[in-house]
XYZ file of C-alpha atoms in Angstrom:
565
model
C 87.884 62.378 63.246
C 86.911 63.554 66.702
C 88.231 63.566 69.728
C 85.207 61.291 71.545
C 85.121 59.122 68.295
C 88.595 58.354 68.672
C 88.341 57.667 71.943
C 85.996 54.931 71.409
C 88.047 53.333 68.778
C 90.775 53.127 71.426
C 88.522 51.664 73.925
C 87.860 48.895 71.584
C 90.881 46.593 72.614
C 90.160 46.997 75.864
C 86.619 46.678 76.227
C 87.106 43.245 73.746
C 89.474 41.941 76.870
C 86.738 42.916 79.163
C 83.741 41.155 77.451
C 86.005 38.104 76.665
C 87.385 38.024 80.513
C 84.309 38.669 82.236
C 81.501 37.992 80.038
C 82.561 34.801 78.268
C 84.931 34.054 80.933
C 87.941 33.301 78.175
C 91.234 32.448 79.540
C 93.277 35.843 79.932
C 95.854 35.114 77.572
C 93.180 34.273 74.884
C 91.392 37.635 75.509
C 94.193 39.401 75.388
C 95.257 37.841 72.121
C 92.047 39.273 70.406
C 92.480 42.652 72.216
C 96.310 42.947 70.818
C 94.764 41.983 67.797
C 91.999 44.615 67.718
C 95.346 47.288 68.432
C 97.027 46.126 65.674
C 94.088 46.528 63.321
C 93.013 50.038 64.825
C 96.742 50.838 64.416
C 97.600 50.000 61.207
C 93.966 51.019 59.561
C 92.677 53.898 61.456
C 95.850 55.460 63.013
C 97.342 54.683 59.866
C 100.951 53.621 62.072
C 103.834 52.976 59.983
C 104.443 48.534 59.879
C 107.956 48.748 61.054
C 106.949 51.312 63.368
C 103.734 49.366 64.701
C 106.078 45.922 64.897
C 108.425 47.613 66.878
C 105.646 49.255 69.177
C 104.504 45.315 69.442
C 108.409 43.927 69.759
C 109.007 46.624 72.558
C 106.081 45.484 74.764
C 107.355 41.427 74.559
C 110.512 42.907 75.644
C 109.154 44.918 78.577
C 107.299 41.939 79.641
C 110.595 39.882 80.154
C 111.357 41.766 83.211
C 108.622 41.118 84.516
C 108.302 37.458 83.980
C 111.969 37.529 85.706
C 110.767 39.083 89.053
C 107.620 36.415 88.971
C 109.481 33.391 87.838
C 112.326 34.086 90.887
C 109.578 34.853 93.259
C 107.183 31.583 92.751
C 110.711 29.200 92.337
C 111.611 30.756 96.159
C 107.786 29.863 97.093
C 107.522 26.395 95.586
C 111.125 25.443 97.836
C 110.008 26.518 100.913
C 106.359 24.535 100.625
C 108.693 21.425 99.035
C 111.173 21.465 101.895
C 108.376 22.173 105.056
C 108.896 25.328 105.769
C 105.219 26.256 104.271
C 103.448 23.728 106.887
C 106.294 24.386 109.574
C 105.297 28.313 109.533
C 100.906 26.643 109.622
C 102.158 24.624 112.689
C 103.794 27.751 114.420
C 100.812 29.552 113.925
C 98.616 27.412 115.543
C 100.487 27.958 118.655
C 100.256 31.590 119.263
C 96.221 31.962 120.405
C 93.155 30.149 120.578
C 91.048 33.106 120.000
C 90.654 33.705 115.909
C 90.428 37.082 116.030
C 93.735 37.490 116.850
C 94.767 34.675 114.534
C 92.676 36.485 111.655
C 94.972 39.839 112.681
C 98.242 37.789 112.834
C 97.322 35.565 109.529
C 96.003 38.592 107.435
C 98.228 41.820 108.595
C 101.744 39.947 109.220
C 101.552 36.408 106.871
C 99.163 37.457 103.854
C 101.396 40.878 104.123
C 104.757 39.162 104.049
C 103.705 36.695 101.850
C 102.488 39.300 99.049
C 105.641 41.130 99.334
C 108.153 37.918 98.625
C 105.452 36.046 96.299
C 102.468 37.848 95.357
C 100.584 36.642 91.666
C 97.486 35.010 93.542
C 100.395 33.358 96.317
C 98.779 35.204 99.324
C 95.126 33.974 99.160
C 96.471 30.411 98.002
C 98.614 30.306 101.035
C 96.067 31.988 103.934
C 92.806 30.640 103.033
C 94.069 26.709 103.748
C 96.166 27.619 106.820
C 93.211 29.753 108.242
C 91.092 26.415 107.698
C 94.044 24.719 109.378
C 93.051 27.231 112.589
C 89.583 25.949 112.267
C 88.046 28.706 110.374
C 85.093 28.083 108.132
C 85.907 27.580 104.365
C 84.347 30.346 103.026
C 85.692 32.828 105.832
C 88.994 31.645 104.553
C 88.103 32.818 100.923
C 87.064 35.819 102.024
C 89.258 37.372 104.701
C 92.399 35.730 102.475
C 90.858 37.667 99.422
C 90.554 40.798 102.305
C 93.582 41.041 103.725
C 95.635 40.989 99.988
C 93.821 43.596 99.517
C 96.286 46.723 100.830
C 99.570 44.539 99.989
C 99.686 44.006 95.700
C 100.511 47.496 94.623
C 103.710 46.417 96.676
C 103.750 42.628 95.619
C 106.408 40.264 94.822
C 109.215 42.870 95.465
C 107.482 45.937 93.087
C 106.405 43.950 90.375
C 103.502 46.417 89.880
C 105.276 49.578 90.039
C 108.728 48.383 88.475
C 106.995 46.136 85.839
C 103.461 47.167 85.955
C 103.944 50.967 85.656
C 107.688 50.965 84.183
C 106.294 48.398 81.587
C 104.647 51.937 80.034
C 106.062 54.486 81.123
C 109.412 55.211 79.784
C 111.658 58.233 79.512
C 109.907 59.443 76.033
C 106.713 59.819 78.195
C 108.662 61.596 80.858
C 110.433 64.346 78.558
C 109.514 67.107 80.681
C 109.371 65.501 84.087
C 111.795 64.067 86.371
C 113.626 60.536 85.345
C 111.570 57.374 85.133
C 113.603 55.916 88.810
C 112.617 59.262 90.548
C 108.860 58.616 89.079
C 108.566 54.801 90.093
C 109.708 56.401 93.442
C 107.372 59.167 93.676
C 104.699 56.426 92.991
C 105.484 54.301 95.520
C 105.938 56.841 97.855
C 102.263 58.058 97.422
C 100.953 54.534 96.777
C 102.381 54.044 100.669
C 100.486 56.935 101.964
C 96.686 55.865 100.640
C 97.344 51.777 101.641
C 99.183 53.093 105.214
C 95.860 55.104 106.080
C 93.648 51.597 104.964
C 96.148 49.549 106.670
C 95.572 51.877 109.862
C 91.747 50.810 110.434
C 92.161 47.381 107.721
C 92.234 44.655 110.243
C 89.904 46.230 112.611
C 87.280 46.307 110.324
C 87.896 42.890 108.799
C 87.449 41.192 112.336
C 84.198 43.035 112.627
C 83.136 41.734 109.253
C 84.094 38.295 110.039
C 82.023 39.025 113.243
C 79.063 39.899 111.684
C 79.171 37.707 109.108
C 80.279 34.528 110.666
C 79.541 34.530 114.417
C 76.950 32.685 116.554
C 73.794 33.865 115.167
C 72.185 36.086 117.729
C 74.989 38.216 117.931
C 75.430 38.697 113.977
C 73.275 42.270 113.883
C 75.639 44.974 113.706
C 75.928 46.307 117.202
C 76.433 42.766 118.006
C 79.318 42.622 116.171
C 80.500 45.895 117.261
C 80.517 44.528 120.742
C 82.686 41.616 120.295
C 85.322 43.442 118.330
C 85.979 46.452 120.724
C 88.103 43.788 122.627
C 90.582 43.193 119.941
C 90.627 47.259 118.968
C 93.758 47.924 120.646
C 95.640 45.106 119.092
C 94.329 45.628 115.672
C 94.665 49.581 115.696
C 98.502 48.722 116.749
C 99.196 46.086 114.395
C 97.347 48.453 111.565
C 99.526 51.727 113.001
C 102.833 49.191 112.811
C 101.836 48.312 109.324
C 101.126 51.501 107.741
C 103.874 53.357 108.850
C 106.750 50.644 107.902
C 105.258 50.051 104.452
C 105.060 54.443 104.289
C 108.527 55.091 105.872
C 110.251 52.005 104.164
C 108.449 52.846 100.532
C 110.216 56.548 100.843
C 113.718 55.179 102.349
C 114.314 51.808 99.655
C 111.339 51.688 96.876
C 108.752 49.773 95.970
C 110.574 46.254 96.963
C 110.582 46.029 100.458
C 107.610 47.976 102.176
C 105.228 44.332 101.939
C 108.131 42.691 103.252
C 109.336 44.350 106.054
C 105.701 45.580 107.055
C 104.936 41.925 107.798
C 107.929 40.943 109.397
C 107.106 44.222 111.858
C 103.319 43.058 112.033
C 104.495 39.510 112.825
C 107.285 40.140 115.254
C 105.550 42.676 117.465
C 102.005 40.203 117.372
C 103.612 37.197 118.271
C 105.153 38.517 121.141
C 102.193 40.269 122.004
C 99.962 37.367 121.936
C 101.971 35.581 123.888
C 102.912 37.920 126.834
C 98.942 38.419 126.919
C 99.224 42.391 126.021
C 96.451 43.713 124.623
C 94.870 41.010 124.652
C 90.921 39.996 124.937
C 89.632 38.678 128.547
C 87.546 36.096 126.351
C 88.472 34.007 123.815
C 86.301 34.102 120.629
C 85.639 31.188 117.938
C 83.171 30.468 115.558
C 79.724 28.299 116.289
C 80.349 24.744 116.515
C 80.899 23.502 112.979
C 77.795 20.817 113.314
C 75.634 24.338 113.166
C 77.182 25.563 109.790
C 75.175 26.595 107.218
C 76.253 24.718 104.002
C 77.091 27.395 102.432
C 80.052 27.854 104.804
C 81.867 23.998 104.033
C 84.094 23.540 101.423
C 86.240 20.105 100.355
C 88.792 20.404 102.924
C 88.409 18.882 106.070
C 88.137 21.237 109.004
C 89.322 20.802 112.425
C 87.035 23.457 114.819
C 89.390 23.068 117.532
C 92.795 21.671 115.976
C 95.424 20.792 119.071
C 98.102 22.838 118.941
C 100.640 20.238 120.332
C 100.496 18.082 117.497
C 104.126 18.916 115.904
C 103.116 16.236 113.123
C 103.541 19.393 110.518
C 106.520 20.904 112.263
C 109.198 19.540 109.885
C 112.144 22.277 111.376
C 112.314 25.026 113.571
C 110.381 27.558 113.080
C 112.768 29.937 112.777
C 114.914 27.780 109.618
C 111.899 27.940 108.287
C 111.254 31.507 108.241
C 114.777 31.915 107.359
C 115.029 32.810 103.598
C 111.892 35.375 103.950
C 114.885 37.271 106.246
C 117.497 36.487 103.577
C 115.364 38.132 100.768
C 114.871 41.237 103.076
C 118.219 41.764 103.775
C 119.598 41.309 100.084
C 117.001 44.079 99.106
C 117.932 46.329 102.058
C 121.776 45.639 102.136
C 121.514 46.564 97.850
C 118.896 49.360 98.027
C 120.330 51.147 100.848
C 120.547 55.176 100.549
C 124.325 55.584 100.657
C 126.122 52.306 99.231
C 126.092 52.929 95.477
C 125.220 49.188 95.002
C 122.177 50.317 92.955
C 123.932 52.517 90.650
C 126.948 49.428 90.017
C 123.889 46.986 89.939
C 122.813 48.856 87.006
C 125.532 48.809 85.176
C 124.878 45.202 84.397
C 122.324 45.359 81.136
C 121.030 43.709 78.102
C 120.852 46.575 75.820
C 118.828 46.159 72.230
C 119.035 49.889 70.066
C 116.840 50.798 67.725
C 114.022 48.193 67.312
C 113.921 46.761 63.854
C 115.360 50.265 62.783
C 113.150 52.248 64.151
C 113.248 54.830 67.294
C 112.796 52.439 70.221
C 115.401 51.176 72.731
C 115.188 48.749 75.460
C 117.738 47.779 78.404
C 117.482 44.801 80.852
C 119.309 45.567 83.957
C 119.307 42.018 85.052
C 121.116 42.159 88.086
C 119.000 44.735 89.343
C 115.603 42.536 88.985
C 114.260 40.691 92.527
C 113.737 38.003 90.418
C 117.681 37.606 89.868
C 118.822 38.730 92.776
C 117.305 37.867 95.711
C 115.008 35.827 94.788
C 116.469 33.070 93.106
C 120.022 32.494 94.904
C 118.029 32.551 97.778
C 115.598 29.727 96.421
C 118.632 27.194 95.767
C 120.250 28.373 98.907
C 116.572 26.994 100.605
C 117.267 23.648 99.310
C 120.636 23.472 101.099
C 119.648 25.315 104.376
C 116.236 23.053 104.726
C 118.379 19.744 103.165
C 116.065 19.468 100.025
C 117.057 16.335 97.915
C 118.390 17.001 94.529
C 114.580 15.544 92.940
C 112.484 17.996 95.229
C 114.671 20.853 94.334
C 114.331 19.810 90.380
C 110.801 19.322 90.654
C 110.255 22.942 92.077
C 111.946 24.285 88.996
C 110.027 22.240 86.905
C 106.610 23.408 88.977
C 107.483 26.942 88.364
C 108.294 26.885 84.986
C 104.694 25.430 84.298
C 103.340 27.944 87.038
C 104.699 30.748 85.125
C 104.055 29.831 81.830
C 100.660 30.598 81.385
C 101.076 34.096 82.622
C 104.027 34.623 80.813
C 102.594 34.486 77.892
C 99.510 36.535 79.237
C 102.018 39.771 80.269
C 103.744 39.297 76.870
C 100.468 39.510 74.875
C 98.832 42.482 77.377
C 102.311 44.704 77.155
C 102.773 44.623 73.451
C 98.960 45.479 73.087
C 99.519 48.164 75.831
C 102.664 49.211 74.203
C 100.763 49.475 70.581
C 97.860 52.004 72.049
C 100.272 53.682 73.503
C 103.112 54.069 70.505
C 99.792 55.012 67.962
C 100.510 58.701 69.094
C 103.087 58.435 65.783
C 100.770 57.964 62.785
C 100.230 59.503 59.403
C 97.291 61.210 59.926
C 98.492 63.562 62.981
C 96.002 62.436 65.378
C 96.385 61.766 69.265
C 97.061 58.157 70.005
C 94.817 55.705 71.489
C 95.670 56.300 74.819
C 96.339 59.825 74.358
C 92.347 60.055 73.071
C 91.409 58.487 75.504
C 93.224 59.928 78.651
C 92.134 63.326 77.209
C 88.122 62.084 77.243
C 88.646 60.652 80.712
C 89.932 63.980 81.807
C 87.589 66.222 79.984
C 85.027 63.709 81.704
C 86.188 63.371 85.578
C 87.808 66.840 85.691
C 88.809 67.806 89.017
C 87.578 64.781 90.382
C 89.463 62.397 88.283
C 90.844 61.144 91.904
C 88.055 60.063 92.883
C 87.785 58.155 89.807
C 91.121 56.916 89.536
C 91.429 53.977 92.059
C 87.879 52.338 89.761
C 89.542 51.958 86.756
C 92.404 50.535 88.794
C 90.034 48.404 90.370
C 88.513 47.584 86.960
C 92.168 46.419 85.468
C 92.557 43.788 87.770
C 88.920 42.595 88.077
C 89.390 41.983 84.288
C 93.029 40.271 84.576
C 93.518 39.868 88.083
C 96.396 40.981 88.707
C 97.837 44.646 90.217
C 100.748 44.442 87.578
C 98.522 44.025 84.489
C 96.360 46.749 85.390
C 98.820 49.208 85.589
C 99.972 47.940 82.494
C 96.483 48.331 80.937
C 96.191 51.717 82.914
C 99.047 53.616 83.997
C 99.809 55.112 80.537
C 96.343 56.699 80.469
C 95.635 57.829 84.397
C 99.165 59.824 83.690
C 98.411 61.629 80.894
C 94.972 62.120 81.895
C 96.486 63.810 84.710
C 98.273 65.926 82.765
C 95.465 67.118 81.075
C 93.196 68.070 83.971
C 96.558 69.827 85.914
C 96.435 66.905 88.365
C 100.003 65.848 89.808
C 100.727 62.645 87.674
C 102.633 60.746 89.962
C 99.373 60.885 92.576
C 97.141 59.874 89.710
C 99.510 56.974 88.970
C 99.488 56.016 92.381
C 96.017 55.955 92.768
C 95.675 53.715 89.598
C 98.514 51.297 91.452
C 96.548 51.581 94.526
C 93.319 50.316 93.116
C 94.461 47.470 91.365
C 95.278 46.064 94.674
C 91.644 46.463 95.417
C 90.606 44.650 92.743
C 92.176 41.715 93.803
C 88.949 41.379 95.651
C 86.674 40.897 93.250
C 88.521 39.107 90.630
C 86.954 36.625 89.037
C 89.996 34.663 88.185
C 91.187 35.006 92.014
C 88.167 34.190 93.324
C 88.250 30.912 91.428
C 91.561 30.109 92.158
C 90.587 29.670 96.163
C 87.382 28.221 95.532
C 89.444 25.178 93.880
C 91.950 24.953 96.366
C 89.844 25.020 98.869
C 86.793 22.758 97.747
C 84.233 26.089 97.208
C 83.866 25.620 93.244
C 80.478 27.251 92.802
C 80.416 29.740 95.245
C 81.776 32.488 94.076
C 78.839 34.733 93.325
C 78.497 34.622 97.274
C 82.249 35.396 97.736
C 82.131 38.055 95.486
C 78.498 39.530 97.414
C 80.718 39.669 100.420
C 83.801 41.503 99.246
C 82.206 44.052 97.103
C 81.543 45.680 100.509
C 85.178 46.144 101.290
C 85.739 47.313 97.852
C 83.834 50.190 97.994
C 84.720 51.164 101.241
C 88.592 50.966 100.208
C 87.999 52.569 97.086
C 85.674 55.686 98.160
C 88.888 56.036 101.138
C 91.587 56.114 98.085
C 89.473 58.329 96.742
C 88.766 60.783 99.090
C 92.628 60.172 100.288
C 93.923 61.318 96.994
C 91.575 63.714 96.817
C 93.237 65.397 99.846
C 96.744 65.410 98.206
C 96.475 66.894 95.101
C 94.373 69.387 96.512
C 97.272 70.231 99.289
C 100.074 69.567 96.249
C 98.787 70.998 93.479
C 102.367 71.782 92.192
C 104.052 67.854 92.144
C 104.439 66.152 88.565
């Protein structure tokens, strides 16, 4: 069978998830049910795999996916505390406080909160979390959507504490894949190193473009031409160029120091810090405040089912439940657990480590697979920190039950969607060992891809990212999709793999903006169920413009390191 032939038999699962996703608009689990089941049947009949050896393949994945599931079921729990105990509407109130003008609070909101937010949460958290508290400022509805779909866009590839690099690209790529290269730790940190370099340059120029966006597509009507816009957001360039600078180069310098746990994190505590004390000293600051039309003018189009407030008062402590600073408390806990036990120097990684759940030999066969539990976010920080919240904020025992119980149902549904999308993943992947000595389904189709893009596979590279997490959205589950097959297709063409992977991480943060399923979920919380084919008009824009810069950004670096694995 040929190469191209087998190629599109591999696609198959895949493009099945797609049509299902997109097309039919199937929940993801559900499409990636018939997808795995499409890999099992290519396996078994075409690649002719071995049972035991395609069961393990399959057993392997829904083990992989545990660690995951770990990292997001610690993250939401710490979430669904601090929004039962009022720290979520304490850190709205405090925000509403800082300026009047909403450029600045767009900066503030989508560099430092969306940013920090991703980093201790992520899994659709940010955008759930912005989009009301920028309507809380007084922002149009659908600006909300849209600049809370924006600003997530740089941050996932980092989100809830790695996820997408420690589960997303870990999930797939193992030390077997790696024979010849460097360990799979000094790979996840190559990745995240590069990853840091393409979302630090869009960070650098990220917020100054989405306030002239939101400027041209939201401000008083006369001025909404483009060199209308341009004018009004030369003001705020400073302070967006500083806060961009701040963010890039903490997420860059702290993704090379610690890994791919902290950069989110501690780039939005920098953002936030140095804004807020910005804002209020008046540095940088606009002569003029700006704000939107008055909300009696608003197109329809621009209302959704919550109730806006143009010009909330900012003295109204009504949602201040605690100080502001006990309520941004256990964000600074779970930063300094990750720092204190991913510090260069300590050895607490290496003993953290040493704490595993080993299983040998899968069902007899030649797969192994180790839990190092107490090396997961999930398990440390993330959940001692979450039950320390309900003593710090004085939680009753019912509230703190009833966020364990909200998580678990939370988490449940994509639980069982990484389980299902991992063991398919996991059986494309493993179909490399078959009776008929022919590449695997990934293999087939990584070599296509390459023989296809060639030297300008970067260029490429950050779409199909882009394309894994319109299909699922997430940034985790595209790598999972796509990791396995952007690093062998870089191995192919001669491309340094852990660039290629790094693009492919990269661009499923970018996705995030046109996801379907994300779309939808802010459209219900926020009351703009049926507008998402205008949402999605909008950030389709930002899209391309992030993607062609990944491109051309990656582009750059394997042509100036053409010798890196």
């Amino acid at each position: 069978m040929s190469l191209p032939v087998l190629a599109l038999a591999g696609a198959v699962p895949i493009l099945i998830a797609f049509v299902l996703l997109v097309g039919i608009r199937w929940s993801a689990a559900r499409a990636m049910g018939v997808g795995w089941a499409a890999a099992t049947v290519l396996g078994l009949a075409i690649w002719r795999m071995e049972t035991m050896w395609w069961a393990a393949a399959a057993v392997y994945g829904m083990l992989q996916a545990l660690e995951i599931i770990i990292i997001v079921f610690g993250a939401i729990l710490l979430m669904n505390h601090l929004e039962r105990s009022g720290a979520v509407p304490t850190i709205r109130w405090h925000f509403t406080r800082i300026s009047k003008d909403r450029r600045i609070q767009l900066l503030l909101v989508g560099m430092g909160f969306v940013t920090l937010i991703e980093g201790a949460a992520g899994f659709g958290t940010p955008g759930a979390l912005a989009a009301p508290l920028l309507i809380g400022l007084g922002f149009p509805p659908m600006a909300a959507a849209i600049f809370g779909l924006y600003f997530n866009a740089p941050q996932p590839p980092f989100g809830a504490a790695g996820t997408p690099v420690i589960g997303g690209v870990g999930a797939v790529i193992d030390a077997a894949t790696l024979a010849d290269g460097p360990t799979v730790s000094q790979f996840l940190d190559h990745v995240t190193g590069w990853t840091a370099v393409v979302t630090g340059s869009a960070l650098l120029f990220w917020g100054l473009f989405g306030v002239f966006l939101m400027l041209h597509w939201f401000g008083e009507p006369e001025r909404r031409s483009l060199r209308g816009a341009l004018r009004q957001t030369l003001p705020v360039a400073p302070f967006a160029l500083l806060l961009g600078l701040l963010a890039g180069a903490t997420q860059l310098a702290v993704a090379w120091l610690f890994g791919p746990e902290l950069p989110d994190i501690m780039a939005g505590f920098v953002v936030l810090g140095v804004g807020i004390v910005l804002s209020r000293r008046g540095v940088l600051m606009p002569t003029d405040d700006w704000t939107f039309p008055g909300a009696e003018g608003w197109p329809e189009s621009w209302h959704g089912g919550l109730e806006v407030d143009a010009e909330p008062e900012t003295e109204d402590e009504t949602d201040q439940h605690m100080p502001a600073l006990l309520a941004w408390t256990p964000y600074l806990l779970v930063a300094l657990v990750l720092i204190v036990t991913r510090w260069p120097g300590l050895d607490l990684t290496e003993r953290l480590q040493e704490f595993s759940i080993d299983v040998d030999r899968i069902l007899g066969q030649d797969l192994s697979f180790s839990l190092e539990y107490l090396y997961l976010p999930g398990v440390l920080p993330f959940i001692p920190v979450a039950i320390l919240t309900g003593f710090l904020h004085r939680m009753d025992p019912r509230s703190m039950a009833g966020a364990w119980r909200q998580t678990a149902t939370q988490v449940g549904g994509p639980a069982l969607t990484l389980v299902i999308a991992v063991s398919m993943t996991q059986i494309m992947i493993q179909s490399e060992t078959n009776q008929v000595d022919v590449p695997g389904m990934m293999e087939a189709l990584s070599r296509v891809l390459a023989l296809g893009a060639g030297g300008a596979m970067p260029l490429v590279s950050p779409w199909i990212g882009t394309l894994g997490s319109f299909m699922t959205g997430s940034n985790t589950s595209s790598n999972i999709l796509f990791s396995a097959l952007q690093h062998d297709a870089a191995g192919v063409v001669g491309l340094p793999r852990t660039i290629m992977v790094a693009l492919q991480n990269v661009g499923g943060g970018i996705g995030n903006m046109l996801s379907v399923l994300n779309v939808a979920a802010i459209c219900g919380v926020i009351g703009l169920t049926g507008q998402e084919g205008r949402i999605l008009r909008k950030t389709a824009i930002p899209t391309a413009v992030y993607a062609i810069l990944a491109g051309l950004v990656g582009l750059l670096l394997t042509t100036l390191l053409p010798g890196l694995y």
